[in-house]
Coordinates of C-alpha atoms and ligand atoms in Angstrom, one line a residue:
Chain A
X1 CA 90.8 112.2 133.6
X2 CA 89.9 115.5 132.1
X3 CA 86.3 116.4 131.9
X4 CA 86.7 118.5 128.9
X5 CA 85.1 117.1 125.7
X6 CA 87.9 115.2 124.0
X7 CA 87.9 114.4 120.3
X8 CA 86.6 111.0 121.1
X9 CA 83.4 112.3 122.6
X10 CA 82.4 114.7 119.9
X11 CA 80.4 113.0 117.2
X12 CA 81.4 113.6 113.6
X13 CA 79.5 116.8 112.7
X14 CA 80.1 116.7 109.0
X15 CA 78.1 113.5 108.4
X16 CA 74.3 113.5 108.0
X17 CA 72.6 112.4 111.3
X18 CA 71.8 108.7 111.6
X19 CA 68.4 109.5 113.0
X20 CA 66.6 112.8 112.8
X21 CA 63.1 113.1 114.0
X22 CA 61.6 116.6 113.2
X23 CA 58.5 117.8 114.9
X24 CA 57.4 114.3 115.6
X25 CA 54.2 113.9 117.7
X26 CA 52.2 110.8 118.5
X27 CA 48.6 110.4 119.4
X28 CA 47.2 106.9 120.0
X29 CA 43.6 106.1 119.0
X30 CA 41.8 104.8 122.0
X31 CA 39.2 102.0 121.9
X32 CA 36.4 104.3 123.0
X33 CA 37.1 106.6 119.9
X34 CA 39.1 109.2 121.8
X35 CA 42.8 109.9 121.4
X36 CA 45.6 109.9 123.8
X37 CA 48.2 112.6 123.0
X38 CA 51.3 110.7 124.1
X39 CA 54.1 112.8 122.7
X40 CA 54.0 116.5 121.7
X41 CA 56.1 117.5 118.7
X42 CA 59.7 116.8 119.6
X43 CA 63.0 116.9 117.7
X44 CA 65.5 114.2 118.3
X45 CA 68.8 113.8 116.5
X46 CA 71.3 111.1 116.8
X47 CA 74.5 111.6 114.9
X48 CA 76.3 108.7 113.3
X49 CA 78.5 107.1 115.9
X50 CA 76.7 108.9 118.8
X51 CA 75.4 107.2 121.9
X52 CA 72.2 109.0 123.0
X53 CA 70.4 107.9 126.2
X54 CA 66.7 108.8 126.7
X55 CA 65.5 109.1 130.3
X56 CA 62.0 109.8 131.4
X57 CA 59.3 108.7 133.9
X58 CA 57.4 105.6 133.2
X59 CA 54.7 105.9 130.5
X60 CA 56.1 109.1 129.1
X61 CA 56.6 107.8 125.5
X62 CA 60.2 106.5 125.3
X63 CA 59.2 103.2 123.7
X64 CA 56.9 105.2 121.5
X65 CA 59.8 107.3 120.2
X66 CA 61.9 104.1 119.5
X67 CA 59.0 102.5 117.6
X68 CA 58.8 105.7 115.4
X69 CA 62.6 105.5 114.8
X70 CA 62.3 101.8 114.0
X71 CA 59.6 102.6 111.4
X72 CA 57.1 100.2 113.2
X73 CA 54.7 103.1 113.7
X74 CA 54.1 106.3 111.7
X75 CA 54.1 109.6 113.6
X76 CA 50.9 111.6 113.8
X77 CA 52.8 114.6 112.6
X78 CA 56.4 115.4 111.7
X79 CA 58.9 113.4 109.7
X80 CA 61.8 111.1 110.4
X81 CA 64.9 110.8 108.3
X82 CA 67.5 108.0 108.5
X83 CA 70.9 108.9 107.2
X84 CA 69.2 111.7 105.3
X85 CA 66.6 109.5 103.7
X86 CA 62.9 109.9 104.6
X87 CA 61.7 107.1 106.9
X88 CA 58.9 105.2 105.2
X89 CA 58.1 101.8 106.4
X90 CA 60.5 99.7 108.4
X91 CA 63.9 101.1 109.2
X92 CA 66.0 98.5 107.5
X93 CA 69.4 99.7 108.9
X94 CA 68.3 99.6 112.5
X95 CA 68.5 96.8 115.0
X96 CA 65.8 97.0 117.7
X97 CA 66.2 95.4 121.2
X98 CA 62.6 95.4 122.4
X99 CA 61.5 96.1 126.0
X100 CA 59.4 92.9 126.1
X101 CA 60.5 89.4 125.3
X102 CA 60.6 89.1 121.6
X103 CA 62.5 85.9 120.9
X104 CA 60.8 83.3 118.8
X105 CA 59.9 80.7 121.4
X106 CA 60.1 77.8 118.9
X107 CA 63.7 78.5 118.0
X108 CA 66.7 77.7 120.1
X109 CA 68.9 80.6 121.3
X110 CA 71.4 79.8 118.6
X111 CA 68.7 79.7 115.9
X112 CA 67.2 82.9 117.2
X113 CA 70.5 84.7 116.7
X114 CA 71.3 83.0 113.4
X115 CA 68.0 83.6 111.7
X116 CA 68.7 87.3 111.2
X117 CA 71.7 86.4 109.1
X118 CA 70.0 83.5 107.3
X119 CA 67.1 85.7 106.1
X120 CA 69.7 88.1 104.8
X121 CA 71.2 85.4 102.6
X122 CA 74.0 83.9 104.7
X123 CA 74.5 80.2 104.5
X124 CA 73.2 78.3 107.4
X125 CA 76.6 77.1 108.4
X126 CA 78.1 80.7 108.4
X127 CA 75.1 82.0 110.3
X128 CA 75.3 79.4 113.0
X129 CA 79.0 80.0 113.4
X130 CA 78.5 83.8 113.7
X131 CA 75.6 83.1 116.2
X132 CA 77.7 80.9 118.3
X133 CA 80.5 83.5 118.4
X134 CA 78.1 86.3 119.4
X135 CA 76.5 84.1 122.1
X136 CA 79.9 83.6 123.5
X137 CA 80.5 87.3 123.5
X138 CA 77.4 87.9 125.6
X139 CA 78.5 85.1 128.0
X140 CA 76.1 82.4 126.8
X141 CA 78.5 79.9 125.2
X142 CA 77.0 76.5 125.9
X143 CA 73.4 77.9 126.0
X144 CA 72.9 77.8 122.3
X145 CA 70.7 74.7 122.3
X146 CA 68.3 76.0 124.9
X147 CA 64.9 77.3 124.1
X148 CA 63.8 80.7 125.4
X149 CA 61.6 79.2 128.1
X150 CA 64.7 77.3 129.5
X151 CA 66.6 80.6 130.0
X152 CA 66.4 83.1 132.8
X153 CA 65.1 86.6 132.1
X154 CA 68.6 88.0 132.0
X155 CA 69.8 85.3 129.7
X156 CA 66.9 85.9 127.3
X157 CA 67.8 89.6 127.2
X158 CA 71.4 88.7 126.3
X159 CA 70.2 86.4 123.6
X160 CA 68.1 89.2 122.3
X161 CA 71.1 91.5 122.4
X162 CA 73.1 88.9 120.4
X163 CA 70.3 88.6 118.0
X164 CA 70.4 92.3 117.3
X165 CA 74.2 92.8 117.3
X166 CA 75.0 89.8 115.1
X167 CA 73.4 91.6 112.1
X168 CA 75.7 94.6 112.6
X169 CA 73.0 97.2 112.2
X170 CA 74.1 100.8 111.6
X171 CA 71.7 102.1 114.2
X172 CA 70.9 100.4 117.5
X173 CA 67.6 101.1 119.2
X174 CA 67.6 99.7 122.7
X175 CA 64.6 99.8 125.0
X176 CA 65.6 99.3 128.6
X177 CA 67.9 96.4 127.5
X178 CA 69.2 95.7 131.0
X179 CA 65.8 96.2 132.7
X180 CA 65.3 92.7 134.2
X181 CA 69.0 92.2 135.1
X182 CA 70.5 92.3 138.5
X183 CA 72.9 95.1 139.4
X184 CA 76.1 93.2 138.8
X185 CA 74.9 91.7 135.5
X186 CA 73.8 95.2 134.4
X187 CA 77.3 96.4 135.0
X188 CA 78.9 93.6 133.1
X189 CA 76.4 94.0 130.2
X190 CA 77.0 97.7 130.1
X191 CA 80.7 97.1 129.9
X192 CA 80.1 94.6 127.1
X193 CA 77.9 96.9 125.3
X194 CA 80.4 99.8 125.5
X195 CA 83.2 97.4 124.3
X196 CA 81.2 96.3 121.3
X197 CA 80.1 99.9 120.6
X198 CA 83.7 101.2 120.9
X199 CA 84.8 98.7 118.3
X200 CA 82.6 100.0 115.5
X201 CA 80.8 103.1 116.7
X202 CA 77.1 102.8 115.7
X203 CA 74.5 105.3 116.4
X204 CA 72.6 104.3 119.5
X205 CA 69.3 105.3 120.9
X206 CA 69.2 103.9 124.4
X207 CA 66.2 104.1 126.6
X208 CA 66.6 103.5 130.3
X209 CA 65.2 104.5 133.6
X210 CA 68.6 104.2 135.3
X211 CA 70.2 107.6 135.6
X212 CA 73.7 106.2 136.5
X213 CA 73.5 103.9 133.5
X214 CA 72.6 106.7 131.1
X215 CA 75.5 108.9 132.3
X216 CA 78.0 106.1 132.3
X217 CA 77.2 105.0 128.7
X218 CA 76.0 108.0 126.7
X219 CA 77.5 110.9 124.8
X220 CA 74.3 112.8 125.4
X221 CA 71.3 112.3 127.7
X222 CA 67.8 113.5 126.7
X223 CA 65.2 113.9 129.5
X224 CA 61.5 113.6 128.7
X225 CA 58.7 115.1 130.7
X226 CA 55.8 113.1 132.1
X227 CA 53.0 112.3 129.7
X228 CA 50.5 113.1 128.3
X229 CA 51.9 115.4 125.7
X230 CA 55.5 114.5 126.7
X231 CA 58.3 116.8 125.6
X232 CA 62.0 116.8 125.7
X233 CA 62.8 119.0 128.7
X234 CA 66.5 118.6 129.0
X235 CA 69.5 117.8 127.0
X236 CA 72.8 117.1 128.7
X237 CA 76.1 116.4 126.8
X238 CA 78.2 114.0 128.8
X239 CA 81.8 115.1 128.4
X240 CA 83.3 112.1 130.2
X241 CA 86.4 110.8 128.3
X242 CA 86.2 107.6 126.4
X243 CA 86.9 104.7 126.5
X244 CA 85.1 104.6 129.8
X245 CA 85.1 102.1 132.6
X246 CA 81.5 101.8 133.5
X247 CA 82.2 101.1 137.1
X248 CA 85.0 103.6 137.7
X249 CA 83.4 106.5 135.9
X250 CA 80.8 106.6 138.7
X251 CA 83.3 107.9 141.2
X252 CA 84.4 110.9 139.1
X253 CA 83.4 114.3 140.4
X254 CA 82.1 115.2 136.9
X255 CA 79.8 112.2 137.1
X256 CA 78.3 113.5 140.3
X257 CA 77.8 117.0 138.9
X258 CA 76.0 115.6 135.9
X259 CA 74.0 113.3 138.1
X260 CA 72.8 116.2 140.2
X261 CA 71.9 118.3 137.2
X262 CA 70.0 115.6 135.4
X263 CA 68.2 114.4 138.5
X264 CA 67.1 118.0 139.2
X265 CA 65.5 118.0 135.8
X266 CA 63.9 114.5 136.1
X267 CA 62.8 114.6 139.7
X268 CA 59.8 116.8 139.2
X269 CA 58.6 114.8 136.2
X270 CA 58.8 111.6 138.1
X271 CA 56.8 113.1 140.9
X272 CA 54.2 114.5 138.4
X273 CA 53.7 111.0 137.0
X274 CA 52.9 109.5 140.4
X275 CA 50.8 112.5 141.4
X276 CA 48.8 112.1 138.2
X277 CA 48.4 108.4 138.8
X278 CA 47.3 108.9 142.4
X279 CA 44.7 111.5 141.2
X280 CA 43.3 109.0 138.7
X281 CA 43.1 106.4 141.4
X282 CA 41.0 108.6 143.5
X283 CA 38.6 109.7 140.7
Chain B
X1 CA 52.2 59.2 144.3
X2 CA 54.8 56.6 143.1
X3 CA 54.2 55.1 139.7
X4 CA 53.8 51.4 140.9
X5 CA 51.3 52.5 143.5
X6 CA 49.3 54.5 141.0
X7 CA 49.4 51.6 138.6
X8 CA 48.2 49.2 141.3
X9 CA 45.3 51.5 142.1
X10 CA 44.4 51.8 138.5
X11 CA 44.5 48.0 138.1
X12 CA 42.3 47.7 141.2
X13 CA 39.6 49.8 139.6
X14 CA 39.6 47.4 136.5
X15 CA 39.6 44.3 138.7
X16 CA 36.7 45.5 140.8
X17 CA 34.6 46.6 137.8
X18 CA 35.2 43.2 136.1
X19 CA 34.5 41.3 139.2
X20 CA 31.2 43.1 139.7
X21 CA 30.3 42.4 136.1
X22 CA 31.3 38.8 136.3
X23 CA 29.5 38.0 139.6
X24 CA 26.5 40.0 138.6
X25 CA 26.1 38.1 135.4
X26 CA 26.9 34.5 136.6
X27 CA 25.9 34.3 140.3
X28 CA 22.1 34.3 140.7
X29 CA 20.7 36.5 143.5
X30 CA 17.8 34.0 144.0
X31 CA 14.8 32.7 142.2
X32 CA 12.4 35.0 140.5
X33 CA 8.6 34.8 140.7
X34 CA 8.6 32.5 137.6
X35 CA 10.9 30.0 139.3
X36 CA 13.9 30.9 137.1
X37 CA 17.2 32.2 138.6
X38 CA 17.4 36.0 138.9
X39 CA 20.6 37.9 138.0
X40 CA 21.7 41.4 138.8
X41 CA 23.2 41.7 135.3
X42 CA 21.3 39.2 133.1
X43 CA 23.6 37.6 130.4
X44 CA 21.2 38.5 127.6
X45 CA 21.7 42.2 128.2
X46 CA 25.2 42.4 129.6
X47 CA 27.0 39.2 128.5
X48 CA 29.9 38.2 130.8
X49 CA 33.5 39.4 130.8
X50 CA 34.8 36.0 130.0
X51 CA 32.5 35.5 127.1
X52 CA 33.5 38.9 125.7
X53 CA 37.2 38.1 126.0
X54 CA 36.7 34.7 124.4
X55 CA 34.9 36.4 121.5
X56 CA 37.7 38.9 121.1
X57 CA 40.1 36.0 121.0
X58 CA 38.2 34.1 118.4
X59 CA 37.8 37.2 116.3
X60 CA 41.6 37.6 116.2
X61 CA 42.3 33.9 116.0
X62 CA 40.0 33.5 113.0
X63 CA 41.6 36.6 111.5
X64 CA 38.3 38.1 110.5
X65 CA 38.8 41.3 112.5
X66 CA 42.0 42.4 110.7
X67 CA 40.2 43.4 107.6
X68 CA 37.8 45.6 109.6
X69 CA 40.6 47.2 111.6
X70 CA 42.5 48.0 108.5
X71 CA 39.5 49.5 106.8
X72 CA 38.7 51.7 109.8
X73 CA 42.3 52.7 110.1
X74 CA 42.6 53.7 106.5
X75 CA 39.4 55.7 106.7
X76 CA 40.5 57.5 109.8
X77 CA 43.9 58.3 108.4
X78 CA 42.5 59.6 105.1
X79 CA 40.0 61.7 107.0
X80 CA 42.7 63.1 109.2
X81 CA 45.1 63.9 106.4
X82 CA 42.5 65.5 104.2
X83 CA 40.8 67.4 107.0
X84 CA 44.0 68.6 108.5
X85 CA 45.5 69.8 105.2
X86 CA 42.3 71.6 104.3
X87 CA 42.1 73.1 107.8
X88 CA 45.7 74.4 107.7
X89 CA 45.4 75.9 104.2
X90 CA 42.0 77.6 104.7
X91 CA 42.9 78.6 108.3
X92 CA 46.0 80.4 107.0
X93 CA 44.1 81.9 104.2
X94 CA 41.4 83.3 106.5
X95 CA 43.9 84.5 109.1
X96 CA 45.9 86.5 106.5
X97 CA 42.9 87.8 104.6
X98 CA 40.5 89.4 107.2
X99 CA 38.1 90.3 104.4
X100 CA 37.7 86.7 103.4
X101 CA 37.3 85.7 107.0
X102 CA 34.6 88.3 107.6
X103 CA 32.6 87.3 104.5
X104 CA 32.7 83.6 105.2
X105 CA 32.4 83.9 109.0
X106 CA 28.6 83.2 109.3
X107 CA 28.7 80.3 106.9
X108 CA 31.6 78.7 108.7
X109 CA 29.7 79.0 112.0
X110 CA 26.5 77.6 110.3
X111 CA 28.4 74.6 108.9
X112 CA 30.1 73.9 112.2
X113 CA 26.8 74.2 114.1
X114 CA 25.4 71.2 112.2
X115 CA 25.7 67.9 114.0
X116 CA 27.8 65.9 111.6
X117 CA 25.8 62.6 112.1
X118 CA 23.0 63.9 109.9
X119 CA 25.4 64.1 107.0
X120 CA 26.1 60.4 107.1
X121 CA 23.1 59.3 105.0
X122 CA 23.6 62.0 102.4
X123 CA 27.3 61.2 102.2
X124 CA 26.4 57.6 101.6
X125 CA 24.2 58.7 98.8
X126 CA 26.9 60.9 97.3
X127 CA 29.9 58.8 97.8
X128 CA 28.5 55.3 98.0
X129 CA 28.8 52.7 100.7
X130 CA 32.5 52.3 100.3
X131 CA 35.2 54.0 102.4
X132 CA 34.8 57.5 100.9
X133 CA 31.5 58.4 102.5
X134 CA 33.2 57.6 105.9
X135 CA 36.3 59.5 105.0
X136 CA 34.3 62.7 104.1
X137 CA 32.3 62.4 107.3
X138 CA 35.6 62.3 109.2
X139 CA 36.9 65.2 107.2
X140 CA 34.0 67.4 108.1
X141 CA 34.8 66.8 111.8
X142 CA 38.6 67.1 111.6
X143 CA 38.6 70.1 109.3
X144 CA 36.8 72.5 111.7
X145 CA 39.0 71.6 114.7
X146 CA 42.2 72.2 112.7
X147 CA 40.8 75.2 110.9
X148 CA 39.8 77.0 114.1
X149 CA 43.2 76.2 115.7
X150 CA 45.3 77.4 112.8
X151 CA 43.1 80.5 112.4
X152 CA 43.6 81.3 116.1
X153 CA 47.3 80.4 116.1
X154 CA 48.1 82.7 113.2
X155 CA 46.1 85.6 114.5
X156 CA 47.4 85.4 118.0
X157 CA 51.1 85.5 117.2
X158 CA 52.6 87.9 119.7
X159 CA 52.8 91.3 118.1
X160 CA 56.2 91.9 119.7
X161 CA 57.6 88.6 118.3
X162 CA 56.2 89.7 114.9
X163 CA 57.7 93.2 115.1
X164 CA 61.0 91.7 116.1
X165 CA 61.0 89.2 113.2
X166 CA 60.3 92.1 110.8
X167 CA 63.1 94.2 112.3
X168 CA 65.4 91.2 111.7
X169 CA 64.7 91.6 108.1
X170 CA 62.1 88.9 107.3
X171 CA 59.9 89.4 104.3
X172 CA 56.4 88.1 104.1
X173 CA 57.4 84.6 102.9
X174 CA 60.0 84.3 105.7
X175 CA 57.5 85.5 108.3
X176 CA 55.2 82.8 107.1
X177 CA 57.8 80.1 107.4
X178 CA 59.6 81.2 110.6
X179 CA 56.8 82.9 112.6
X180 CA 53.2 82.1 111.5
X181 CA 53.8 78.5 110.6
X182 CA 55.4 77.4 113.9
X183 CA 52.9 79.4 115.9
X184 CA 50.0 77.8 114.0
X185 CA 51.5 74.4 114.2
X186 CA 51.7 74.6 117.9
X187 CA 48.0 75.1 118.1
X188 CA 47.4 72.2 115.6
X189 CA 49.4 69.9 117.8
X190 CA 47.7 71.0 121.0
X191 CA 44.5 69.8 119.3
X192 CA 46.0 66.7 117.7
X193 CA 44.5 64.2 120.1
X194 CA 41.1 65.7 119.6
X195 CA 41.3 65.8 115.8
X196 CA 42.7 62.3 115.5
X197 CA 40.0 61.1 117.8
X198 CA 37.3 62.8 115.7
X199 CA 38.7 61.2 112.5
X200 CA 38.1 57.8 114.1
X201 CA 34.6 58.9 115.3
X202 CA 33.8 59.9 111.7
X203 CA 34.9 56.6 110.3
X204 CA 33.1 54.5 112.9
X205 CA 29.8 56.5 112.8
X206 CA 29.8 56.3 109.1
X207 CA 30.4 52.5 109.1
X208 CA 27.7 52.1 111.8
X209 CA 25.1 53.9 109.7
X210 CA 25.8 52.0 106.5
X211 CA 28.7 49.9 105.2
X212 CA 30.0 46.4 104.7
X213 CA 33.2 46.6 106.6
X214 CA 35.0 48.2 109.6
X215 CA 34.7 48.2 113.3
X216 CA 31.5 50.3 113.2
X217 CA 30.0 47.7 110.9
X218 CA 31.0 44.9 113.2
X219 CA 29.3 46.5 116.1
X220 CA 26.2 47.3 114.1
X221 CA 25.9 43.7 112.8
X222 CA 26.1 42.3 116.3
X223 CA 23.4 44.7 117.5
X224 CA 21.2 43.7 114.7
X225 CA 21.0 40.2 116.0
X226 CA 21.0 41.1 119.8
X227 CA 24.5 39.6 120.1
X228 CA 25.5 41.6 123.2
X229 CA 28.8 39.7 123.5
X230 CA 29.7 40.7 119.9
X231 CA 28.8 44.4 120.6
X232 CA 31.0 44.5 123.7
X233 CA 33.8 42.7 121.9
X234 CA 33.6 45.2 119.1
X235 CA 33.6 48.1 121.6
X236 CA 36.6 46.7 123.4
X237 CA 38.6 46.4 120.2
X238 CA 37.5 49.9 119.3
X239 CA 38.7 51.3 122.6
X240 CA 42.1 49.6 122.4
X241 CA 42.4 50.7 118.8
X242 CA 41.7 54.4 119.7
X243 CA 44.1 54.2 122.6
X244 CA 46.8 52.8 120.4
X245 CA 46.4 55.6 117.9
X246 CA 46.5 58.1 120.7
X247 CA 49.7 56.6 121.9
X248 CA 51.3 57.0 118.5
X249 CA 50.1 60.6 118.4
X250 CA 51.8 61.3 121.7
X251 CA 55.1 59.8 120.4
X252 CA 54.9 62.0 117.3
X253 CA 54.1 65.3 119.0
X254 CA 56.7 65.0 121.8
X255 CA 59.8 65.9 119.7
X256 CA 57.9 68.5 117.8
X257 CA 56.8 70.5 120.9
X258 CA 60.1 70.6 122.8
X259 CA 60.2 74.4 122.7
X260 CA 56.9 74.7 124.6
X261 CA 57.2 75.6 128.2
X262 CA 55.8 72.5 129.8
X263 CA 56.4 70.7 133.0
X264 CA 59.8 71.7 134.4
X265 CA 61.8 68.8 135.7
X266 CA 64.5 69.1 138.3
X267 CA 66.9 66.3 139.3
Ligands
LIG1 N1 48.6 101.2 121.7 C1 48.4 102.2 122.6 N2 47.2 102.7 122.7 C2 46.9 103.7 123.6 N3 47.8 104.3 124.4 C3 49.1 103.8 124.3 C4 49.4 102.7 123.4 N4 50.7 102.4 123.6 C5 51.2 103.3 124.5 N5 50.2 104.1 125.0 C6 50.4 105.1 126.0 O1 51.3 106.0 125.5 C7 52.2 106.4 126.6 C8 53.6 106.1 126.3 O2 53.8 104.7 126.2 P1 55.3 104.1 126.1 O3 55.2 102.7 126.0 O4 56.0 104.8 125.0 O5 55.9 104.6 127.5 P2 57.4 104.4 128.0 O6 58.0 105.7 128.2 O7 58.2 103.4 127.2 O8 57.1 103.7 129.4 P3 58.0 102.6 130.2 O9 59.2 103.3 130.8 O10 57.1 102.2 131.4 O11 58.3 101.5 129.3 C9 51.7 105.7 127.8 O12 50.9 106.5 128.6 C10 50.8 104.6 127.3 O13 49.7 104.3 128.1
LIG2 MG1 58.7 101.5 127.4

């Protein structure tokens, strides 16, 4: 396979970007009246149809950035635009797969998936049918009648994925979606995600702490520095040809070159995070 | 422990207690100083289990007790329905309007601090000696339990679940229906046994303090003439009555709370 950027890799440059964060910074108000400067002004752009992965040490502000893009939180400074329109209030064209469990515990898996269509005006029958089909796609046919507490952590994540995908959002925000899954399931889910994404290329902002996963999936990898005042310290286009085989791609020489380059960028930041934490522990 | 074994032990406790009561009240320990037989549990104060059972039997056989049971049941059901409805509506209102909650907070606490028994005479004055003074007494008890639970339930909806529901495109009305309402209802149901119990307490206490019908009235009447057998018979009927209601509540709540992580069964 050629490593050169094929036409399939390059995003459509003519269109307006799906997500454009300009000079966005975030400071959290602390309970004691102070402020925690989580993210320094950063620029993040995700083109329509582009798959962007965000890597960074724990606590650097990855979820924070996704919350801004989702419109759940206003930035302390800077602006966001979604397909050229200023982001005010919720981002209605985005689907957000949360890092934490976010299913409604009082609804069955099927109802959890169907509800997004129902509130948008689908008939219940149509919504349930679509939900059942989507659950089947994520490998949960036959689990529709279970309540979240009757599912494993990985199964819950897959229900959440179905819940987001069934609405066909134009932008996908995913926060460590495969975090609690075992290595094999991660691989299968990554494949599934790429399949679904390949079918109707959405813009994706994908947060992960797994370097291999980021390279295997993304068109572009952003690396964030350790907080506080986290910045984007590296941007790596991933010129691996598509469609990709998530497992095979890991044995390509280009993959290893990228891995080494990105890890070189990330390593020091990860160390910094732990050094900082150890220092605080002593104080 | 296996179920039959547990049941046997539970029965044993009842048998022992009844036996002690029976022997204590019928078998004299000896002669007192005045030459009369001396009992551990004198009949005048403690009656005997057989007398109490016989009294319960005649009360049912003569049919006189049904009217009182029906009255207490109606009072308790009305108290529960009105108290729960008011608690749900106002609990929701307070939870969604923090300003309202902040303004009324001290008054709610003051009202709840009041032991409700002292309201019984004034309610009798306001609403008469019929069922409504008992119903309102029950309402003041049920309302606060349901109110606090709904308030808590609505305010403690997981922020992530809420954010997720918003991202799924729910408007305020849909959030209310699909998120706040089920969350609050779970809390209401977790306190259902307590609130139903208090509805009965309100009814019985009200009857006890002034009425012409109901289980509380029966017990009060018997006490008035030192009829200990009658008091115990009334209490026994009341206990079984409350347990029967509790059983119905359990039947009702089971299918409504299937989504709650409870005891996990393996086979
Ligand atoms: N509500 C808040 N109040 C104060 N500080 C916060 C709040 N939320 C997050 N933070 C801080 O902001 C920083 C970034 O948090 P964020 O959740 O975005 O990290 P993250 O990169 O997603 O980490 P992880 O990989 O562990 O999920 C952290 O240091 C965190 O402690
Ligand atoms: Mg996070």
